[in-house]
Amino acid sequence: MTIKKAAAPRSPVTPRLVEPTAWRHVDLEVNGSTVSTEVESRLLLSDFLRERLALTGTHVGCEQGACGACTVLLDGRAVRSCLTLAAACTGREVRTIEGLAEDSLHPVQQAFHDHHGLQCGFCTPGFVMSITELHEREEPVSEDELMDQLCGNICRCTGYRGIERAARQSVRVATEGGADDE
Amino acid sequence: MKPAPFDYVMATSVADVVNHLAEDEREVKVLAGGQSLVPVLNMRLARPQVLVDITRVPDLQTIELTPDGELRIGAAVRQTDALEHPLVRRDWPAVVSAIRHIGHPQIRNSGTVCGSLAHADSSAELPAVAVLLDARIQVVSPRGSREVRAADFFLGTFTTDLAPDELVTAVHFPPSPAGTRHDVSEFTQRRGDFATVGVATRVARRADLLSECRAVFFGVGGTPVRVPTVEDVLVGSDPTTADWAAVATLLAEALSPPTDVHASAELRLELAATLLQRSILSAWELC
């Protein structure tokens, strides 16, 4: 981009180009696709996904790790994408809400549909990704672990009952005594 | 809510990190899990010029048992990895309890054990457990390496004994004496929040009396706090019939917790006394 300055500026404040300071090369996998590009060092993973890859299903709420709306899976683990630098993700595998459904809804998404687990929908992608981490775990999770995981996301519509039911449908929760139910 | 510009370096070795800390003339900050640092950057409470990411340094990624039987957790080890490690689960229950109280699983999936120690938040669990277990923090700089006892490491809120050019490489947790039991209890407004007040305890039982009693409070001052007068009065007592009102009085004499938007000093003192009793009785029941 270039800027051609006016011969007689009408304002003492004229446009100037600010060059991004430090850029880093990243190679990462996003929802199965290989992405190879340059990112500004300070770019957050959440903004990289939304603004560079047009994956706007990952929502940005508090940008300080409190709300969980930006949760994605990084190498299979649920993390805050607003507290992760895009530059730090080279060589890693990211999954977002867009990477779940194939021909039909993903089982966690279907569970949200079945149990009316969403109202306004803002928190939903974060909740779905948090629950997907547990859904994909081979061993059953404890009641405590399930509640801990759900507490990592906030729903300001306060529709927690439906979300909890959806989680119970899609996660194998260990019952007292060691047996587990689906 | 975006960080101010900085340069980012993915370090490949401890020497690489030390070199950046020592030689780079810009303001350098070490980045591990980023769960405390990145919020601070997003809010622009800090504007370092260079971040050196240590999470890919192989020497910092291990959890191991040293020849002395100590647990060594490297500086890049995530809290989740420590929580799930069979050795930690078997022999360091206080570390497990502390980590379970940290934020949410989604935070612990990135946050590191040593990062919590280096950050030194006064409401954090791991610094208190490090003091409880006589942990030692391994530090390296161009001047060589040194070891700091946890009790000497924490100097105040967000303040440690680390010099600007020093890097935490690992924490060593010694094995607990035979027969000791642990508990970590805290009060939070909502599950996963920062603790308003908390306490980590270690006890041992002999002839139905407390033969050892150690308690480290967090959220009551700038650093983890031990109260020797309380520990001394509890040793030799039966915690199920102890005079807890007298203990609360001793605590009130020793602690001077802050008043802030979350809680008054009075409430913090009351929580400290209640949590201490609860925590010691929980550990006692495991004896």
Short mmCIF file of C-alpha atoms in Angstrom, two decimals:
data_model
loop_
_atom_site.label_atom_id
_atom_site.label_comp_id
_atom_site.label_asym_id
_atom_site.label_seq_id
_atom_site.Cartn_x
_atom_site.Cartn_y
_atom_site.Cartn_z
CA MET A 1 0.00 0.00 0.00
CA THR A 2 1.18 3.53 -0.69
CA ILE A 3 -0.12 6.88 0.44
CA LYS A 4 0.19 9.92 -1.79
CA LYS A 5 0.09 12.97 0.42
CA ALA A 6 -1.99 16.03 -0.49
CA ALA A 7 0.05 19.01 -1.76
CA ALA A 8 -1.54 21.30 0.81
CA PRO A 9 -2.58 19.25 3.84
CA ARG A 10 -5.80 20.43 5.44
CA SER A 11 -4.92 18.86 8.75
CA PRO A 12 -1.72 18.75 10.72
CA VAL A 13 -2.44 15.06 11.25
CA THR A 14 -1.78 13.34 7.96
CA PRO A 15 -2.04 9.65 7.18
CA ARG A 16 1.15 7.65 7.41
CA LEU A 17 1.80 3.95 6.98
CA VAL A 18 2.56 2.08 10.18
CA GLU A 19 4.56 -1.00 9.35
CA PRO A 20 3.75 -4.01 11.50
CA THR A 21 6.79 -4.55 13.67
CA ALA A 22 7.70 -8.18 14.00
CA TRP A 23 6.34 -10.98 11.85
CA ARG A 24 6.86 -14.70 12.23
CA HIS A 25 6.28 -17.57 9.86
CA VAL A 26 3.84 -20.26 11.03
CA ASP A 27 2.94 -23.67 9.64
CA LEU A 28 0.00 -25.23 11.39
CA GLU A 29 -2.95 -27.47 10.78
CA VAL A 30 -6.41 -25.95 11.13
CA ASN A 31 -9.41 -28.27 10.86
CA GLY A 32 -7.33 -30.67 8.77
CA SER A 33 -6.00 -28.05 6.34
CA THR A 34 -2.35 -27.03 6.35
CA VAL A 35 -1.92 -23.29 6.80
CA SER A 36 1.40 -21.66 6.02
CA THR A 37 1.62 -17.90 6.43
CA GLU A 38 3.24 -14.93 8.14
CA VAL A 39 1.66 -13.53 11.31
CA GLU A 40 2.41 -10.48 13.37
CA SER A 41 4.09 -11.61 16.61
CA ARG A 42 1.41 -10.09 18.78
CA LEU A 43 -1.50 -11.67 16.88
CA LEU A 44 -3.74 -13.75 19.14
CA LEU A 45 -4.86 -17.16 17.89
CA SER A 46 -8.50 -16.02 18.23
CA ASP A 47 -7.91 -13.07 15.89
CA PHE A 48 -5.85 -15.19 13.51
CA LEU A 49 -8.73 -17.66 13.17
CA ARG A 50 -11.40 -14.99 12.79
CA GLU A 51 -9.66 -12.36 10.70
CA ARG A 52 -7.03 -14.22 8.71
CA LEU A 53 -8.81 -17.54 8.17
CA ALA A 54 -12.43 -16.27 8.20
CA LEU A 55 -13.34 -18.86 10.87
CA THR A 56 -15.67 -16.54 12.75
CA GLY A 57 -17.34 -19.37 14.66
CA THR A 58 -14.71 -18.88 17.36
CA HIS A 59 -16.14 -16.03 19.39
CA VAL A 60 -14.23 -13.39 21.33
CA GLY A 61 -15.77 -12.30 24.60
CA CYS A 62 -13.57 -11.04 27.43
CA GLU A 63 -10.09 -11.39 25.90
CA GLN A 64 -8.67 -12.17 29.33
CA GLY A 65 -9.41 -15.84 29.72
CA ALA A 66 -12.49 -15.55 31.92
CA CYS A 67 -15.44 -16.31 29.61
CA GLY A 68 -14.38 -19.29 27.48
CA ALA A 69 -16.17 -18.12 24.31
CA CYS A 70 -12.93 -18.42 22.32
CA THR A 71 -12.18 -22.03 23.35
CA VAL A 72 -10.62 -24.18 20.62
CA LEU A 73 -8.79 -27.51 20.64
CA LEU A 74 -5.00 -27.26 20.41
CA ASP A 75 -3.48 -30.71 19.87
CA GLY A 76 -6.75 -32.10 21.24
CA ARG A 77 -6.80 -29.97 24.38
CA ALA A 78 -9.35 -27.22 25.06
CA VAL A 79 -7.53 -23.89 25.39
CA ARG A 80 -8.32 -20.18 25.36
CA SER A 81 -7.45 -18.91 21.87
CA CYS A 82 -7.46 -15.34 23.24
CA LEU A 83 -4.57 -16.26 25.56
CA THR A 84 -2.59 -18.08 22.87
CA LEU A 85 -0.28 -16.39 20.38
CA ALA A 86 -0.74 -17.47 16.77
CA ALA A 87 3.05 -17.40 16.37
CA ALA A 88 3.36 -20.01 19.15
CA CYS A 89 1.13 -22.46 17.25
CA THR A 90 3.54 -23.43 14.52
CA GLY A 91 3.66 -27.21 14.13
CA ARG A 92 0.47 -27.66 16.10
CA GLU A 93 -3.04 -28.78 15.27
CA VAL A 94 -6.01 -26.48 15.85
CA ARG A 95 -9.65 -27.50 15.72
CA THR A 96 -12.47 -24.99 15.78
CA ILE A 97 -16.25 -25.27 15.80
CA GLU A 98 -16.15 -25.27 11.98
CA GLY A 99 -14.09 -28.47 12.07
CA LEU A 100 -16.67 -30.61 13.90
CA ALA A 101 -19.69 -31.30 11.65
CA GLU A 102 -19.13 -33.45 8.59
CA ASP A 103 -22.20 -34.75 6.73
CA SER A 104 -24.31 -34.36 9.84
CA LEU A 105 -23.94 -32.58 13.16
CA HIS A 106 -21.11 -33.72 15.43
CA PRO A 107 -22.44 -35.73 18.42
CA VAL A 108 -21.77 -32.80 20.78
CA GLN A 109 -23.59 -30.38 18.47
CA GLN A 110 -26.45 -32.87 18.13
CA ALA A 111 -26.67 -33.09 21.93
CA PHE A 112 -26.98 -29.28 22.16
CA HIS A 113 -29.75 -29.48 19.55
CA ASP A 114 -31.53 -32.28 21.40
CA HIS A 115 -31.45 -30.58 24.79
CA HIS A 116 -31.95 -26.94 23.78
CA GLY A 117 -28.41 -26.25 24.96
CA LEU A 118 -28.25 -22.82 23.37
CA GLN A 119 -30.18 -19.59 23.52
CA CYS A 120 -28.42 -16.58 21.98
CA GLY A 121 -25.59 -18.84 20.82
CA PHE A 122 -22.68 -16.58 21.66
CA CYS A 123 -21.09 -18.95 24.19
CA THR A 124 -22.04 -22.09 22.27
CA PRO A 125 -18.89 -22.68 20.17
CA GLY A 126 -16.74 -22.40 23.30
CA PHE A 127 -18.93 -24.79 25.28
CA VAL A 128 -19.05 -27.25 22.39
CA MET A 129 -15.26 -27.27 22.04
CA SER A 130 -14.77 -27.69 25.82
CA ILE A 131 -17.19 -30.63 25.87
CA THR A 132 -15.64 -32.09 22.71
CA GLU A 133 -12.34 -32.47 24.58
CA LEU A 134 -14.11 -34.75 27.08
CA HIS A 135 -16.24 -36.43 24.39
CA GLU A 136 -13.05 -37.63 22.68
CA ARG A 137 -11.43 -38.95 25.84
CA GLU A 138 -11.22 -42.72 25.88
CA GLU A 139 -11.62 -43.28 29.61
CA PRO A 140 -14.81 -42.12 31.35
CA VAL A 141 -14.59 -38.75 33.10
CA SER A 142 -15.62 -38.21 36.71
CA GLU A 143 -18.56 -36.07 37.76
CA ASP A 144 -16.07 -33.61 39.20
CA GLU A 145 -14.11 -33.37 35.95
CA LEU A 146 -17.28 -32.76 33.96
CA MET A 147 -18.40 -29.93 36.27
CA ASP A 148 -14.88 -28.48 36.28
CA GLN A 149 -14.86 -28.40 32.49
CA LEU A 150 -18.31 -26.77 32.27
CA CYS A 151 -17.24 -24.13 34.81
CA GLY A 152 -14.59 -23.00 32.32
CA ASN A 153 -17.24 -21.42 30.11
CA ILE A 154 -19.84 -18.77 30.90
CA CYS A 155 -23.38 -18.59 29.44
CA ARG A 156 -24.85 -15.15 30.08
CA CYS A 157 -28.31 -16.37 29.01
CA THR A 158 -27.80 -18.67 32.05
CA GLY A 159 -29.12 -21.66 30.13
CA TYR A 160 -26.90 -24.05 32.04
CA ARG A 161 -29.44 -26.85 32.51
CA GLY A 162 -29.68 -27.56 28.79
CA ILE A 163 -25.91 -27.30 28.42
CA GLU A 164 -25.37 -29.74 31.28
CA ARG A 165 -27.85 -32.21 29.77
CA ALA A 166 -26.12 -31.91 26.39
CA ALA A 167 -22.77 -32.57 28.06
CA ARG A 168 -24.10 -35.64 29.85
CA GLN A 169 -25.43 -37.03 26.58
CA SER A 170 -22.12 -36.63 24.77
CA VAL A 171 -19.55 -37.44 27.47
CA ARG A 172 -19.03 -40.80 29.18
CA VAL A 173 -19.38 -39.96 32.87
CA ALA A 174 -18.12 -42.51 35.39
CA THR A 175 -20.77 -43.52 37.90
CA GLU A 176 -20.09 -44.25 41.57
CA GLY A 177 -18.43 -47.62 41.94
CA GLY A 178 -16.43 -47.50 38.75
CA ALA A 179 -18.97 -48.55 36.12
CA ASP A 180 -19.77 -45.99 33.48
CA ASP A 181 -22.83 -45.21 31.45
CA GLU A 182 -23.05 -43.73 27.99
CA MET B 1 -7.79 -5.48 24.25
CA LYS B 2 -4.92 -6.47 21.97
CA PRO B 3 -1.29 -6.60 23.08
CA ALA B 4 1.02 -3.74 22.18
CA PRO B 5 3.56 -4.77 19.53
CA PHE B 6 6.39 -7.05 20.55
CA ASP B 7 8.87 -9.38 18.92
CA TYR B 8 8.41 -13.12 19.45
CA VAL B 9 11.22 -15.67 19.71
CA MET B 10 10.66 -19.41 19.95
CA ALA B 11 13.66 -20.55 21.99
CA THR B 12 15.30 -23.87 21.17
CA SER B 13 17.54 -24.35 24.22
CA VAL B 14 18.10 -23.07 27.74
CA ALA B 15 21.28 -21.35 26.50
CA ASP B 16 19.21 -19.61 23.84
CA VAL B 17 16.78 -18.24 26.47
CA VAL B 18 19.60 -17.15 28.80
CA ASN B 19 21.32 -15.45 25.90
CA HIS B 20 18.20 -13.46 25.05
CA LEU B 21 17.66 -12.47 28.69
CA ALA B 22 21.28 -11.35 29.04
CA GLU B 23 22.19 -9.91 25.65
CA ASP B 24 19.03 -8.41 24.20
CA GLU B 25 18.97 -4.73 25.05
CA ARG B 26 15.23 -4.54 24.67
CA GLU B 27 12.83 -5.43 27.51
CA VAL B 28 12.57 -9.22 27.41
CA LYS B 29 9.90 -11.31 29.10
CA VAL B 30 9.78 -15.10 29.28
CA LEU B 31 6.58 -16.66 27.91
CA ALA B 32 5.59 -20.13 29.11
CA GLY B 33 1.88 -21.05 29.19
CA GLY B 34 0.83 -17.43 28.93
CA GLN B 35 -2.26 -17.79 31.12
CA SER B 36 -1.19 -14.92 33.37
CA LEU B 37 1.11 -13.03 31.02
CA VAL B 38 -1.17 -12.80 27.98
CA PRO B 39 -4.12 -11.27 29.90
CA VAL B 40 -1.65 -8.70 31.24
CA LEU B 41 -0.45 -8.02 27.68
CA ASN B 42 -4.02 -7.85 26.35
CA MET B 43 -4.91 -5.29 29.00
CA ARG B 44 -1.61 -3.50 28.25
CA LEU B 45 -0.60 -3.57 31.88
CA ALA B 46 2.80 -4.66 30.55
CA ARG B 47 4.49 -3.85 27.25
CA PRO B 48 7.59 -6.01 26.92
CA GLN B 49 9.44 -5.59 23.64
CA VAL B 50 10.43 -9.23 23.22
CA LEU B 51 8.73 -12.45 24.34
CA VAL B 52 10.94 -15.52 24.53
CA ASP B 53 8.75 -18.63 24.35
CA ILE B 54 10.31 -21.46 26.38
CA THR B 55 7.63 -24.11 25.77
CA ARG B 56 9.55 -25.85 22.95
CA VAL B 57 12.82 -26.24 24.85
CA PRO B 58 13.25 -30.03 25.29
CA ASP B 59 15.25 -29.76 28.55
CA LEU B 60 12.36 -27.91 30.19
CA GLN B 61 9.60 -30.30 29.15
CA THR B 62 10.19 -33.22 31.51
CA ILE B 63 8.78 -34.52 34.76
CA GLU B 64 11.22 -36.87 36.44
CA LEU B 65 12.32 -38.50 39.64
CA THR B 66 15.81 -37.39 40.64
CA PRO B 67 18.34 -39.86 42.13
CA ASP B 68 17.50 -38.32 45.54
CA GLY B 69 13.86 -39.30 45.12
CA GLU B 70 12.71 -35.76 44.41
CA LEU B 71 10.11 -34.76 41.86
CA ARG B 72 11.58 -32.45 39.23
CA ILE B 73 9.08 -30.53 37.10
CA GLY B 74 10.61 -28.61 34.19
CA ALA B 75 9.63 -25.02 33.43
CA ALA B 76 7.68 -25.87 30.26
CA VAL B 77 5.56 -28.61 31.89
CA ARG B 78 1.88 -27.74 31.72
CA GLN B 79 -0.27 -28.07 34.82
CA THR B 80 -2.44 -30.69 33.09
CA ASP B 81 0.64 -32.82 32.32
CA ALA B 82 1.69 -32.72 35.98
CA LEU B 83 -1.87 -33.47 37.10
CA GLU B 84 -2.07 -36.54 34.87
CA HIS B 85 1.44 -37.85 35.60
CA PRO B 86 1.34 -41.20 37.47
CA LEU B 87 4.33 -40.32 39.67
CA VAL B 88 2.82 -37.01 40.74
CA ARG B 89 -0.57 -38.62 41.37
CA ARG B 90 0.96 -41.35 43.50
CA ASP B 91 3.45 -39.50 45.67
CA TRP B 92 2.75 -35.75 45.53
CA PRO B 93 -0.95 -35.42 46.41
CA ALA B 94 -0.50 -31.81 47.57
CA VAL B 95 0.72 -30.84 44.10
CA VAL B 96 -2.29 -32.59 42.57
CA SER B 97 -4.70 -30.81 44.95
CA ALA B 98 -3.10 -27.44 44.25
CA ILE B 99 -3.36 -27.86 40.48
CA ARG B 100 -7.01 -28.99 40.69
CA HIS B 101 -7.80 -25.64 42.31
CA ILE B 102 -6.14 -23.59 39.55
CA GLY B 103 -8.63 -21.86 37.26
CA HIS B 104 -10.32 -24.27 34.87
CA PRO B 105 -9.07 -27.27 32.88
CA GLN B 106 -8.98 -25.00 29.81
CA ILE B 107 -6.47 -22.78 31.65
CA ARG B 108 -4.44 -25.68 33.06
CA ASN B 109 -4.11 -27.13 29.54
CA SER B 110 -1.75 -24.23 28.75
CA GLY B 111 -0.59 -22.89 32.13
CA THR B 112 2.66 -24.24 33.56
CA VAL B 113 3.63 -25.26 37.10
CA CYS B 114 6.79 -23.13 37.14
CA GLY B 115 4.99 -20.22 35.48
CA SER B 116 2.65 -20.03 38.45
CA LEU B 117 5.67 -19.93 40.78
CA ALA B 118 7.50 -17.25 38.76
CA HIS B 119 4.33 -15.14 38.43
CA ALA B 120 3.86 -15.23 42.24
CA ASP B 121 0.23 -14.18 42.42
CA SER B 122 -0.57 -13.83 46.12
CA SER B 123 -3.77 -15.86 45.70
CA ALA B 124 -2.06 -18.73 43.84
CA GLU B 125 -2.01 -22.28 45.18
CA LEU B 126 1.30 -23.64 43.85
CA PRO B 127 3.54 -21.10 45.64
CA ALA B 128 1.89 -22.09 48.95
CA VAL B 129 2.35 -25.79 48.23
CA ALA B 130 5.97 -25.16 47.23
CA VAL B 131 6.55 -23.59 50.65
CA LEU B 132 4.58 -26.37 52.36
CA LEU B 133 6.72 -29.09 50.79
CA ASP B 134 10.10 -27.29 51.12
CA ALA B 135 10.40 -27.14 47.32
CA ARG B 136 13.45 -25.58 45.67
CA ILE B 137 13.37 -23.48 42.54
CA GLN B 138 16.17 -23.99 40.01
CA VAL B 139 17.35 -20.80 38.35
CA VAL B 140 19.87 -20.18 35.59
CA SER B 141 21.56 -17.03 34.27
CA PRO B 142 24.85 -16.08 32.58
CA ARG B 143 26.38 -16.21 36.07
CA GLY B 144 25.56 -19.90 36.36
CA SER B 145 22.81 -21.78 38.09
CA ARG B 146 21.49 -21.51 41.62
CA GLU B 147 18.76 -22.97 43.74
CA VAL B 148 16.32 -20.97 45.86
CA ARG B 149 14.24 -22.39 48.69
CA ALA B 150 10.55 -21.69 48.11
CA ALA B 151 10.40 -19.98 51.51
CA ASP B 152 12.99 -17.46 50.23
CA PHE B 153 11.69 -17.17 46.67
CA PHE B 154 8.46 -15.25 47.19
CA LEU B 155 9.06 -11.64 48.21
CA GLY B 156 5.68 -10.03 47.60
CA THR B 157 2.73 -9.88 45.21
CA PHE B 158 4.09 -10.63 41.72
CA THR B 159 7.59 -10.28 43.17
CA THR B 160 10.19 -13.02 43.52
CA ASP B 161 13.89 -13.39 44.16
CA LEU B 162 14.47 -13.75 40.38
CA ALA B 163 16.80 -11.20 38.77
CA PRO B 164 15.70 -9.79 35.39
CA ASP B 165 18.21 -11.98 33.53
CA GLU B 166 17.38 -15.19 35.40
CA LEU B 167 15.25 -18.06 34.13
CA VAL B 168 13.40 -20.63 36.24
CA THR B 169 14.32 -24.00 34.76
CA ALA B 170 12.57 -26.39 37.15
CA VAL B 171 11.08 -26.90 40.57
CA HIS B 172 12.14 -29.75 42.87
CA PHE B 173 9.61 -31.16 45.32
CA PRO B 174 11.22 -33.39 48.00
CA PRO B 175 9.31 -36.51 49.02
CA SER B 176 7.03 -36.02 52.00
CA PRO B 177 8.06 -37.64 55.28
CA ALA B 178 6.45 -41.04 55.85
CA GLY B 179 3.02 -40.90 57.39
CA THR B 180 2.27 -37.27 56.46
CA ARG B 181 -1.03 -36.32 54.80
CA HIS B 182 -1.96 -33.19 52.90
CA ASP B 183 -4.88 -30.98 52.02
CA VAL B 184 -5.44 -27.80 50.04
CA SER B 185 -8.65 -25.89 50.81
CA GLU B 186 -9.76 -22.50 49.57
CA PHE B 187 -12.71 -20.15 49.31
CA THR B 188 -13.68 -18.83 45.88
CA GLN B 189 -16.70 -16.76 44.87
CA ARG B 190 -17.36 -19.10 41.94
CA ARG B 191 -15.76 -22.43 41.10
CA GLY B 192 -12.47 -21.80 39.32
CA ASP B 193 -12.10 -18.18 40.45
CA PHE B 194 -9.02 -16.78 42.10
CA ALA B 195 -8.99 -17.82 45.76
CA THR B 196 -10.11 -15.17 48.24
CA VAL B 197 -8.22 -17.09 50.93
CA GLY B 198 -6.79 -20.59 50.97
CA VAL B 199 -4.53 -22.86 52.99
CA ALA B 200 -2.30 -25.83 52.24
CA THR B 201 -1.68 -28.17 55.17
CA ARG B 202 0.47 -31.16 56.06
CA VAL B 203 -0.12 -33.24 59.17
CA ALA B 204 1.03 -36.50 60.75
CA ARG B 205 -0.68 -38.50 63.48
CA ARG B 206 0.92 -40.36 66.37
CA ALA B 207 -1.00 -41.86 69.31
CA ASP B 208 -4.11 -40.04 68.09
CA LEU B 209 -2.44 -36.64 68.36
CA LEU B 210 -0.97 -34.33 65.74
CA SER B 211 2.76 -35.10 65.63
CA GLU B 212 3.34 -32.70 62.75
CA CYS B 213 1.28 -29.73 61.65
CA ARG B 214 2.24 -27.29 58.95
CA ALA B 215 -0.05 -24.71 57.33
CA VAL B 216 0.71 -22.26 54.52
CA PHE B 217 -1.91 -19.60 53.79
CA PHE B 218 -2.44 -17.80 50.48
CA GLY B 219 -4.56 -14.73 49.71
CA VAL B 220 -3.80 -13.24 53.14
CA GLY B 221 -0.78 -11.14 52.14
CA GLY B 222 1.75 -10.67 49.37
CA THR B 223 3.40 -14.07 49.81
CA PRO B 224 2.54 -17.54 51.10
CA VAL B 225 2.39 -17.22 54.90
CA ARG B 226 3.18 -19.71 57.66
CA VAL B 227 2.09 -18.98 61.22
CA PRO B 228 4.49 -20.74 63.64
CA THR B 229 2.45 -19.88 66.76
CA VAL B 230 -0.55 -21.71 65.31
CA GLU B 231 1.48 -24.70 64.18
CA ASP B 232 3.13 -24.97 67.62
CA VAL B 233 -0.16 -24.90 69.51
CA LEU B 234 -1.72 -27.54 67.26
CA VAL B 235 1.15 -30.04 67.48
CA GLY B 236 0.37 -32.45 70.31
CA SER B 237 -3.36 -31.77 70.16
CA ASP B 238 -6.27 -33.81 68.89
CA PRO B 239 -7.70 -31.68 66.07
CA THR B 240 -11.19 -33.08 66.58
CA THR B 241 -11.33 -31.58 70.08
CA ALA B 242 -8.81 -28.72 69.75
CA ASP B 243 -9.65 -25.20 70.93
CA TRP B 244 -10.23 -23.71 67.47
CA ALA B 245 -11.42 -20.41 68.90
CA ALA B 246 -8.00 -19.97 70.51
CA VAL B 247 -6.37 -20.87 67.20
CA ALA B 248 -8.46 -18.19 65.46
CA THR B 249 -7.24 -15.63 68.01
CA LEU B 250 -3.61 -16.59 67.35
CA LEU B 251 -4.24 -16.31 63.60
CA ALA B 252 -5.74 -12.85 64.02
CA GLU B 253 -2.64 -11.76 65.93
CA ALA B 254 -0.28 -13.08 63.25
CA LEU B 255 -2.01 -12.26 59.98
CA SER B 256 -2.78 -8.84 58.53
CA PRO B 257 -4.73 -9.63 55.36
CA PRO B 258 -5.66 -6.87 52.91
CA THR B 259 -9.09 -5.35 52.40
CA ASP B 260 -10.05 -5.08 48.76
CA VAL B 261 -13.09 -5.22 46.48
CA HIS B 262 -13.38 -8.99 46.99
CA ALA B 263 -13.25 -9.21 50.78
CA SER B 264 -12.54 -7.22 53.92
CA ALA B 265 -9.63 -8.05 56.19
CA GLU B 266 -12.14 -9.31 58.80
CA LEU B 267 -13.73 -11.71 56.33
CA ARG B 268 -10.32 -12.95 55.22
CA LEU B 269 -9.33 -13.66 58.83
CA GLU B 270 -12.55 -15.54 59.43
CA LEU B 271 -12.06 -17.54 56.23
CA ALA B 272 -8.46 -18.31 57.21
CA ALA B 273 -9.57 -19.72 60.57
CA THR B 274 -12.44 -21.72 59.09
CA LEU B 275 -10.38 -23.09 56.21
CA LEU B 276 -7.50 -24.02 58.53
CA GLN B 277 -9.77 -26.11 60.73
CA ARG B 278 -11.44 -27.71 57.73
CA SER B 279 -8.14 -28.42 55.99
CA ILE B 280 -6.41 -29.93 59.04
CA LEU B 281 -9.40 -32.14 59.77
CA SER B 282 -9.49 -33.30 56.12
CA ALA B 283 -5.80 -34.19 56.18
CA TRP B 284 -6.22 -35.79 59.65
CA GLU B 285 -8.92 -38.09 58.32
CA LEU B 286 -6.48 -39.38 55.72
CA CYS B 287 -3.94 -40.33 58.42
#
